[in-house]
Coordinates of C-alpha atoms and ligand atoms in Angstrom, one line a residue:
X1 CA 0.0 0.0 0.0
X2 CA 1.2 3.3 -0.8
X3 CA 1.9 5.7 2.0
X4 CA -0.9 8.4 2.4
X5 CA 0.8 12.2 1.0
X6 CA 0.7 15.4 2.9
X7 CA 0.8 18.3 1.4
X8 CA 1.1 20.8 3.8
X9 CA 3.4 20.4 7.2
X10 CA 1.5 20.0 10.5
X11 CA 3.4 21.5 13.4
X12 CA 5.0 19.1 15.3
X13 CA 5.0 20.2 19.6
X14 CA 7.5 17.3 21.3
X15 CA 7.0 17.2 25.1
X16 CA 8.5 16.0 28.2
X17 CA 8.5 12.2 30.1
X18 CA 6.0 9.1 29.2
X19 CA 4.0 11.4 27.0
X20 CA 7.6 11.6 24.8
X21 CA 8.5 8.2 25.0
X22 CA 4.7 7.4 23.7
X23 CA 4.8 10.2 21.2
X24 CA 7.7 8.3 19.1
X25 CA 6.0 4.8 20.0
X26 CA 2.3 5.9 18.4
X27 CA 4.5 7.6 15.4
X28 CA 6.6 4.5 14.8
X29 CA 3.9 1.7 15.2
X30 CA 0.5 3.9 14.5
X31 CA 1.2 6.4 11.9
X32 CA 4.4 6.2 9.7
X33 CA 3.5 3.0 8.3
X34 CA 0.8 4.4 6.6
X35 CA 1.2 8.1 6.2
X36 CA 4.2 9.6 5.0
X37 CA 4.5 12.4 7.9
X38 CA 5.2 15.7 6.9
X39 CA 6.0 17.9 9.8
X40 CA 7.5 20.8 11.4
X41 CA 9.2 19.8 14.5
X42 CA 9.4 21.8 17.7
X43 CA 11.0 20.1 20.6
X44 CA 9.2 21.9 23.7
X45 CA 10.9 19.0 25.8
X46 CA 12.2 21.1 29.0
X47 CA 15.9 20.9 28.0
X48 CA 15.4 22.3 24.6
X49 CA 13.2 25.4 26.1
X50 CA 16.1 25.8 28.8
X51 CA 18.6 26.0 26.3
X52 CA 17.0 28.6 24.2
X53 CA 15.5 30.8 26.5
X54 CA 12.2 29.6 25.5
X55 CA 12.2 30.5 22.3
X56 CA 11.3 27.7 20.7
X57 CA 7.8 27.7 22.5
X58 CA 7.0 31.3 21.1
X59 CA 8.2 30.0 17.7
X60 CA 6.2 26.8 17.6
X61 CA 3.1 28.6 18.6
X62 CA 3.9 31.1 15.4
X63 CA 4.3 28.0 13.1
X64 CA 0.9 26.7 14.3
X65 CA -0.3 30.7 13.0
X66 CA 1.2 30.2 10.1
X67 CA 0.4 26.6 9.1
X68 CA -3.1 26.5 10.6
X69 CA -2.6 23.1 12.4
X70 CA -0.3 21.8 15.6
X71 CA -0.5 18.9 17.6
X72 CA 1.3 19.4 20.8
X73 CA 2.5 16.4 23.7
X74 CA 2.1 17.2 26.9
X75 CA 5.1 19.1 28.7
X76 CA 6.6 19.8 32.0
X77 CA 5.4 23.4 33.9
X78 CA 8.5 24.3 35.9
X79 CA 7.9 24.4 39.3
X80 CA 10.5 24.5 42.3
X81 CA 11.1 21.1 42.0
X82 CA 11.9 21.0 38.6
X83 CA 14.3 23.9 38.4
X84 CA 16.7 21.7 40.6
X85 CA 16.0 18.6 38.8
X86 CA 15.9 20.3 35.0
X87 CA 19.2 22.8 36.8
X88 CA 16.7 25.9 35.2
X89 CA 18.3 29.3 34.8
X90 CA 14.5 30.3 35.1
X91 CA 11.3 28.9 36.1
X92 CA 9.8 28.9 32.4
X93 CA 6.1 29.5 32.2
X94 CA 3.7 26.7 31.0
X95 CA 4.4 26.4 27.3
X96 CA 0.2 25.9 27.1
X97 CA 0.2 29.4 28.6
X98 CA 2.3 30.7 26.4
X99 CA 0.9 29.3 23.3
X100 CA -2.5 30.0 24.3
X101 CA -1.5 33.8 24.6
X102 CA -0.9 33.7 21.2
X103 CA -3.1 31.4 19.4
X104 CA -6.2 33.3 22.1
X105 CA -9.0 31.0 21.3
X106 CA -10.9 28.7 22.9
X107 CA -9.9 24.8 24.3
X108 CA -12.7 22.1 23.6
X109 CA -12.7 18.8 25.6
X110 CA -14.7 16.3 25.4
X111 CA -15.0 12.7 26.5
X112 CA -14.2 9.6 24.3
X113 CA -17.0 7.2 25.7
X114 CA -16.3 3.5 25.1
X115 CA -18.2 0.5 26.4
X116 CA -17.6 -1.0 29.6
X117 CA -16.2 2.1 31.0
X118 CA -19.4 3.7 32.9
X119 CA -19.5 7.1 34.1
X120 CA -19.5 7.8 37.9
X121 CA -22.6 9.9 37.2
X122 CA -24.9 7.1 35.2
X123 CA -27.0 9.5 33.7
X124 CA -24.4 11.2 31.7
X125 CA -24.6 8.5 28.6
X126 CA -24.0 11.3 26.1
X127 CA -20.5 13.8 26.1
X128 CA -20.4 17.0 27.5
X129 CA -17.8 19.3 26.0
X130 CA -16.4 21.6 27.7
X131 CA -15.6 24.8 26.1
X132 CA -12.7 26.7 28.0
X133 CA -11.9 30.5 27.0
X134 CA -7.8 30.1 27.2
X135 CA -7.1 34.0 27.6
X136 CA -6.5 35.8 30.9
X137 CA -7.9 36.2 34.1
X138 CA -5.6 34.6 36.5
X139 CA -3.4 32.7 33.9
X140 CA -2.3 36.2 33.1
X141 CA -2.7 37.6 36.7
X142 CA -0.4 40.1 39.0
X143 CA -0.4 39.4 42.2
X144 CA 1.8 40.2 45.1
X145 CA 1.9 40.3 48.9
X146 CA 1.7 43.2 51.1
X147 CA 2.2 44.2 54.4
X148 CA 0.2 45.5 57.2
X149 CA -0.6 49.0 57.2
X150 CA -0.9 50.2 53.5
X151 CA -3.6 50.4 50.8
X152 CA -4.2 48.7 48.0
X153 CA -5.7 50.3 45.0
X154 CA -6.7 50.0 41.4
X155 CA -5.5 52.8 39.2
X156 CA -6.1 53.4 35.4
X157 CA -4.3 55.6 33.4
X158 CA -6.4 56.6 30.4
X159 CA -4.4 57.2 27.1
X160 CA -4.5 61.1 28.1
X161 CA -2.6 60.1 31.4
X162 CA -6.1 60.7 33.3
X163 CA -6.0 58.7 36.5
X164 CA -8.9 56.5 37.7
X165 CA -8.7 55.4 41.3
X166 CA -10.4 52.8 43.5
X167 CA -9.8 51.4 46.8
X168 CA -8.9 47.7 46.9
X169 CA -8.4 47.2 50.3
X170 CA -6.9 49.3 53.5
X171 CA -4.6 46.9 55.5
X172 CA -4.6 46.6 58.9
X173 CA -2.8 43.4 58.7
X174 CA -0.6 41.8 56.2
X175 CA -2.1 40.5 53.1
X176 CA -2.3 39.4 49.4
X177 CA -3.7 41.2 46.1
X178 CA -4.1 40.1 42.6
X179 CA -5.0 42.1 39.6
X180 CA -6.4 39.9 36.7
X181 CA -8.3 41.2 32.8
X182 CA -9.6 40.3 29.7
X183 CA -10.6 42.0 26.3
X184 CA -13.3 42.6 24.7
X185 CA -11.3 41.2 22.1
X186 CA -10.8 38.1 22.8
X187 CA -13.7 37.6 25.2
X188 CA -15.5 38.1 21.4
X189 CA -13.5 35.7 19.8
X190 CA -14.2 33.1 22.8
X191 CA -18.2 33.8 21.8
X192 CA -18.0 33.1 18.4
X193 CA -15.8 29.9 18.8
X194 CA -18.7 28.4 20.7
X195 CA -21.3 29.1 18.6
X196 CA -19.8 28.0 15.7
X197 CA -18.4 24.5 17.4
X198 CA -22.0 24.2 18.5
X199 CA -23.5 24.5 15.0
X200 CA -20.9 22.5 14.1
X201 CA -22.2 19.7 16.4
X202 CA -25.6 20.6 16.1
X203 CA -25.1 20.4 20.1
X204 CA -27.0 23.0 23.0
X205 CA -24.6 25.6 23.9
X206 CA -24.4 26.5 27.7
X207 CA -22.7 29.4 29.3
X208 CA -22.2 30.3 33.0
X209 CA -20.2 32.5 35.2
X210 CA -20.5 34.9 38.7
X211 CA -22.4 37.7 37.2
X212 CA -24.0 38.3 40.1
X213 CA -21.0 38.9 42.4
X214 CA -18.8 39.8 39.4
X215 CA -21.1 42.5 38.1
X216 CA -18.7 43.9 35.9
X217 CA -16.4 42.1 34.8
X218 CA -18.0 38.4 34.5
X219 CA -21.3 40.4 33.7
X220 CA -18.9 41.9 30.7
X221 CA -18.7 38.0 29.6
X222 CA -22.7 37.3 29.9
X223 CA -23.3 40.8 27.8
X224 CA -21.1 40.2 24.7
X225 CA -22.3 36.6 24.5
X226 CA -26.2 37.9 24.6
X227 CA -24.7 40.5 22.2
X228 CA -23.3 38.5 19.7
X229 CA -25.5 35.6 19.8
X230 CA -28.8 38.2 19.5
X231 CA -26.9 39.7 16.3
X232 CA -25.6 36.7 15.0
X233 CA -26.7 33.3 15.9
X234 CA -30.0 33.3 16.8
X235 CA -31.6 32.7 13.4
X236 CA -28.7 30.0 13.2
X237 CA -29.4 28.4 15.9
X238 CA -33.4 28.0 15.2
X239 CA -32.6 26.8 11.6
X240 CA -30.2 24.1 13.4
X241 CA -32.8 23.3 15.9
X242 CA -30.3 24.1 19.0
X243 CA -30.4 26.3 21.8
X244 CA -28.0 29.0 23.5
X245 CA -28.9 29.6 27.5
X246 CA -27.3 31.4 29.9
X247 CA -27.2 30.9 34.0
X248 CA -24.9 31.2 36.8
X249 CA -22.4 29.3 37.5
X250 CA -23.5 27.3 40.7
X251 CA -27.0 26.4 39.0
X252 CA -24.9 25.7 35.8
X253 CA -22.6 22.9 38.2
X254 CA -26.1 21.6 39.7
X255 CA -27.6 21.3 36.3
X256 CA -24.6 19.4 34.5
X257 CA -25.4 16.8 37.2
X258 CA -28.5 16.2 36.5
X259 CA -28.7 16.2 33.0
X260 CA -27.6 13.7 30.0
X261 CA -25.0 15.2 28.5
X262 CA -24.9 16.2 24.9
X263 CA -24.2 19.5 24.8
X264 CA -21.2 21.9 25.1
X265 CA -21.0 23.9 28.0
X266 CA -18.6 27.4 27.6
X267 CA -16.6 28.5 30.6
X268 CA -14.1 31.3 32.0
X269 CA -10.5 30.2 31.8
X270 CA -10.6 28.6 35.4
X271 CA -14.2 27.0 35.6
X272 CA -12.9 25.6 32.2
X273 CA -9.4 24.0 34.0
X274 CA -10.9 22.6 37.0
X275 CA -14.7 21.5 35.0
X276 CA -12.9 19.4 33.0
X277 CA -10.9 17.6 34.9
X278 CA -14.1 17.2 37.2
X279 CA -15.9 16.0 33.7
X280 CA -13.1 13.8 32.2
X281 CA -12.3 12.3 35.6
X282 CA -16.3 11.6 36.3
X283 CA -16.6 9.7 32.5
X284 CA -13.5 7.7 33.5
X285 CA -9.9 8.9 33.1
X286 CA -8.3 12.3 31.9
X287 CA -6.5 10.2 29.3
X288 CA -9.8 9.4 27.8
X289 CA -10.1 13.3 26.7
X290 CA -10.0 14.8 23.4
X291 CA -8.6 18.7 24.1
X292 CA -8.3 21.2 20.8
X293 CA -7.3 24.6 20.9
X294 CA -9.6 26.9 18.2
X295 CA -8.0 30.3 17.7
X296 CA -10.8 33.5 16.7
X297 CA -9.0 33.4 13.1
X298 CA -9.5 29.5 12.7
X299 CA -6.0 27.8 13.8
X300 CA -6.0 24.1 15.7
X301 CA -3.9 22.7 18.4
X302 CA -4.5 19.4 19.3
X303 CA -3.2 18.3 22.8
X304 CA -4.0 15.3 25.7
X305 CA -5.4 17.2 28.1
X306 CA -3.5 14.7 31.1
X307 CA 0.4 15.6 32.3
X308 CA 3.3 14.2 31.0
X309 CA 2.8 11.3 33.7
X310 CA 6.1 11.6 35.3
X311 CA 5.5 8.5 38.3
X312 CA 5.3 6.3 35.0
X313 CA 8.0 8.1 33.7
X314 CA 10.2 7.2 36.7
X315 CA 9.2 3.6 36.3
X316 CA 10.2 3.5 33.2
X317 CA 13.8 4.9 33.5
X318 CA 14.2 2.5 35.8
X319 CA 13.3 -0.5 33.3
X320 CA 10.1 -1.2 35.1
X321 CA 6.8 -1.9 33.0
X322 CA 4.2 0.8 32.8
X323 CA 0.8 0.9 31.7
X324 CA 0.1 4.6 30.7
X325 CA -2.8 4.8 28.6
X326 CA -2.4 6.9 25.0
X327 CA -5.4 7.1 23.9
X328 CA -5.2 11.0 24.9
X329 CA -2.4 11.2 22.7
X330 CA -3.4 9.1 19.3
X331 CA -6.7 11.3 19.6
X332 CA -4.5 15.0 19.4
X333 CA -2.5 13.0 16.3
X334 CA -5.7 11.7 14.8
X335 CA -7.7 15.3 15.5
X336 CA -4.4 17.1 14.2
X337 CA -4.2 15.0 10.7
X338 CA -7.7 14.6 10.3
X339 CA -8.3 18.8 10.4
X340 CA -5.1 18.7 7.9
X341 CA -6.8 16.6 5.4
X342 CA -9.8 18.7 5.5
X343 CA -7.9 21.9 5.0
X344 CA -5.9 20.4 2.4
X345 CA -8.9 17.9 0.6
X346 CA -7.1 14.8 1.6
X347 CA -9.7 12.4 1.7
X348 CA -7.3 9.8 2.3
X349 CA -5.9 11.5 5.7
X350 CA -9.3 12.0 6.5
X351 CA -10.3 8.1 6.2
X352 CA -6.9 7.4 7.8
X353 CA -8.0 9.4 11.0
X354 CA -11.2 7.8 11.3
X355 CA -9.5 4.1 11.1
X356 CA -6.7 5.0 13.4
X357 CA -9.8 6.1 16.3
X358 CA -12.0 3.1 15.2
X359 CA -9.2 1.1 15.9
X360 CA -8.4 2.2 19.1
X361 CA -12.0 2.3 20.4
X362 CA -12.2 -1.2 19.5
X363 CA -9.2 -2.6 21.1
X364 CA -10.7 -1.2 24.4
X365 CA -14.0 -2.7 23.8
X366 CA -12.2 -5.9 22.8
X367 CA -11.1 -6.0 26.0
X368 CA -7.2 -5.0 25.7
X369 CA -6.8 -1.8 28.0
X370 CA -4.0 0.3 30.0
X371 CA -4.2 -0.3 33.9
X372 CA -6.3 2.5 34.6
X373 CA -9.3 1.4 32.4
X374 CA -8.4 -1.9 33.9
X375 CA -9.9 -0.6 37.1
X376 CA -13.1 0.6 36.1
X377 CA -14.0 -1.2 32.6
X378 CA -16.5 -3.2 33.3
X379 CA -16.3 -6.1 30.5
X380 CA -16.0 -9.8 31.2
X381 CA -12.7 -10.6 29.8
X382 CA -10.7 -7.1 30.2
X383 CA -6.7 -7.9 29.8
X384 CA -4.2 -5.1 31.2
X385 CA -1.5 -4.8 28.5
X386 CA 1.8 -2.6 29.0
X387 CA 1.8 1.1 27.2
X388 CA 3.8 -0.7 24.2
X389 CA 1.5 -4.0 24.0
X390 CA -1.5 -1.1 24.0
X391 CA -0.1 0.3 20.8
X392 CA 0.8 -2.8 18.8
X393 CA -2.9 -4.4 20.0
X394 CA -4.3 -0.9 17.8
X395 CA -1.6 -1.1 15.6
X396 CA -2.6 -4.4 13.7
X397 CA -6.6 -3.7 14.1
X398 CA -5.7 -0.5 12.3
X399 CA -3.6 -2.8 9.9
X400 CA -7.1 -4.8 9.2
X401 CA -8.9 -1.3 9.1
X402 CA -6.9 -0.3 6.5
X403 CA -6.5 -3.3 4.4
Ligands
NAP501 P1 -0.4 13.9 35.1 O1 0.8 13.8 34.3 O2 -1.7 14.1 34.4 O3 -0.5 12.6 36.0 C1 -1.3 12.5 37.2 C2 -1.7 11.1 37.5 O4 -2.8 10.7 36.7 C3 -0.6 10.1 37.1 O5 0.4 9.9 38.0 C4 -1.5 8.8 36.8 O6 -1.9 8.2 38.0 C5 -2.7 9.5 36.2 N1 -2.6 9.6 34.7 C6 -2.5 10.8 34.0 N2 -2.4 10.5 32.7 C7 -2.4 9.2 32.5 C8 -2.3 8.3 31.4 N3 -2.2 8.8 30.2 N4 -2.3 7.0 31.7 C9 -2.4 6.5 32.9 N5 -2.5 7.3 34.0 C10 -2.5 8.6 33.8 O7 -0.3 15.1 36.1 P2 0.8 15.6 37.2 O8 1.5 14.4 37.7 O9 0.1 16.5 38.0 O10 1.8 16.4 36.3 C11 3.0 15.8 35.7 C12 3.7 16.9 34.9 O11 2.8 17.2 33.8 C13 3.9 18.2 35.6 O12 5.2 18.6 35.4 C14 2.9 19.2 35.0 O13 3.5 20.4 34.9 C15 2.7 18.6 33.6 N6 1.3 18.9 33.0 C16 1.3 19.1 31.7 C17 0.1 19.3 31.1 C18 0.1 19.6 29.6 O14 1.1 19.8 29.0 N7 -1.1 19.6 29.0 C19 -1.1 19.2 31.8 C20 -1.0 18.9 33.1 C21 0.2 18.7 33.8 P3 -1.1 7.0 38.7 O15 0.3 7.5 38.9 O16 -1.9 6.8 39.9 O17 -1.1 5.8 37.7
MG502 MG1 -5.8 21.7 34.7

């Protein structure tokens, strides 16, 4: 059979621990036998952003402007910990962050259900996606900590130098402050992402935030959606037989519990981190997550939205076996060459990214699953295989797929 072309190069984002060692694995046995892989490759492994500054994050993320398309591994934030280990001349910021800064956009996640894995809420037999705005508030925060005896206030110097002053807080102890923003810009951009991935997937869009203690600023978020939906979706949205509803935050939490799932559900930068580990984790395991980054101007990043697994890691440095579950992973690849071959009308890639999925649904559901499905799956004769058996079990029901 003859290798699959690409025509254009999809950006390539390396990472850090398991997630690189099964990033080569799921290239070697899952994809270079049947597409001839045309990338641009970014190593965003720790060592490589150390030794240039970081650079080479900024410069990936404008490759993935430029080409439209990036699939990214997951990679190490620096913490205190990691300085030491890594011997950091700084403690870099999370490459996500970074890219996100300049892609803007909007992160969708949703669940990849398969059968014998039930969710710990029964009720939720559909997907809910969860649609997280990736610009600003406390990802882009100041903050610092003050002592007793001062004020805190926020200033804003208009472009005429004009001051506007108001009190934070007057210290009579010692304290903390943190200034956070967003733009109208981008919190546009977020809007129109949703409703369009909701027409998309003909699938109820929900949004929800703290209007009602937040009365300006997350009441800034309610008005442009209403805004833009009003002047620009509505009559979309009754053609496609789908609905847009807005309500606050705690009701939106006690209503996602209750319901069936099948719709997308928009959040603030930090509902959007913690919901969806709450969501992936409740429909079985963060590596069972499908997470895409859609820019305002229509560029992709697919990513796992799980760590780069570093207890595994440690394991296997030390020759042990592991069991890390890539499914995450082939789904970013798949996502990533799929939304290639539609930019590019390649059929064939398209087909290929459908098979590849198929195939790794169906091992699962065969019964030949990483430890941590192991634990919950509920099927009869479940096998735990080791992260490399996992990707050879695809690999040859791919091989049939694609026969
Ligand atoms: P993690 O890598 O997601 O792993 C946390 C735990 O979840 C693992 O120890 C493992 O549990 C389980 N797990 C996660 N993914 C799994 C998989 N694919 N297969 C099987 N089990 C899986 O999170 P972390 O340990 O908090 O973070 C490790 C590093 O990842 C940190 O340096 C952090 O900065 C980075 N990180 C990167 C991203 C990203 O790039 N998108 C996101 C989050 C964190 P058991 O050990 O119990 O098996
Ligand atoms: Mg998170």
């Amino acid at each position: 059979m003859d290798k699959i072309k690409m025509t254009t190069p999809l950006v390539e984002m390396d990472g850090d621990e398991m997630t690189r060692i099964l990033w080569q694995w799921i290239k070697d046995i899952l994809i270079c036998p049947y597409v001839d892989l045309k990338t641009e490759y970014y190593d965003l492994g720790l060592k490589k952003r150390e030794e240039t500054k970081d650079q080479i994050t900024v410069d990936s993320a404008e490759a993935a402007k430029k080409y439209g398309v990036a699939v990214k591994c997951a990679t190490i934030t620096p913490n205190a910990a990691r300085v030491e280990e890594y011997n950091l001349s700084e403690m870099w910021k999370s490459p996500n962050g970074t890219i996100r800064a300049i892609l803007d956009g909007t992160v969708f996640r949703t669940p990849i259900l398969v059968k014998g894995i039930t969710p710990y809420i029964p009720t939720w037999t559909k997907p809910i996606t969860i649609a997280r705005h990736a610009y600003g508030d406390v990802y882009k925060n100041t903050e610092m900590v003050v002592k007793a005896g001062g004020k805190a206030e926020l200033v804003y110097t208009d472009k005429d130098g004009k001051e506007t002053r108001q009190l934070i807080h007057d210290f009579k102890g010692d304290g903390i402050i943190q200034g956070l923003h967003n733009r109208d810009e981008s919190i546009e951009g977020f809007a129109r992402s949703c409703f369009n991935y909701a027409l998309d997937r003909k699938q109820d869009l929900w949004f929800a935030s703290k209007d009602t203690i937040s009365k300006l600023y997350d009441h800034r978020f309610k008005d442009i959606f209403q805004e833009i939906f009003d002047n620009e979706y509505k009559e979309k949205f009754e053609a496609a037989g789908i609905t847009y509803f807005y309500t606050l935050i705690d009701d939106a939490v006690a209503r996602v519990i209750r319901s069936n799932g099948g719709y997308i559900w928009a959040c603030k930068n930090y509902d959007g981190d913690v919901m969806s580990d709450m969501v992936s984790t409740a429909y079985g395991s963060l590596a069972m997550m499908t997470s895409v980054l859609v820019s305002p101007s229509g560029n992709y990043e697919y990513e796992a939205a799980h760590g780069t697994v570093q207890r595994h890691y440690y394991k296997y440095l030390k020759g042990e076996e592991t069991s890390t579950n890539s499914v995450a992973t082939i789904f970013a690849w798949s996502g990533a060459l799929r939304k290639r071959g539609e930019l590019d009308n390649l059929p064939d890639l398209c087909k290929y990214a459908d098979a590849l999925e198929a195939a790794t649904i169906q091992t699962i559901e065969d019964g030949v699953m990483t430890g941590d499905l192991y634990m919950l799956s509920t099927l009869e004769n479940k096998r735990k295989v080791n992260s490399k058996e996992f990707l050879e079990e695809i690999g040859s029901r791919l091989a049939a797929q694609l026969q």
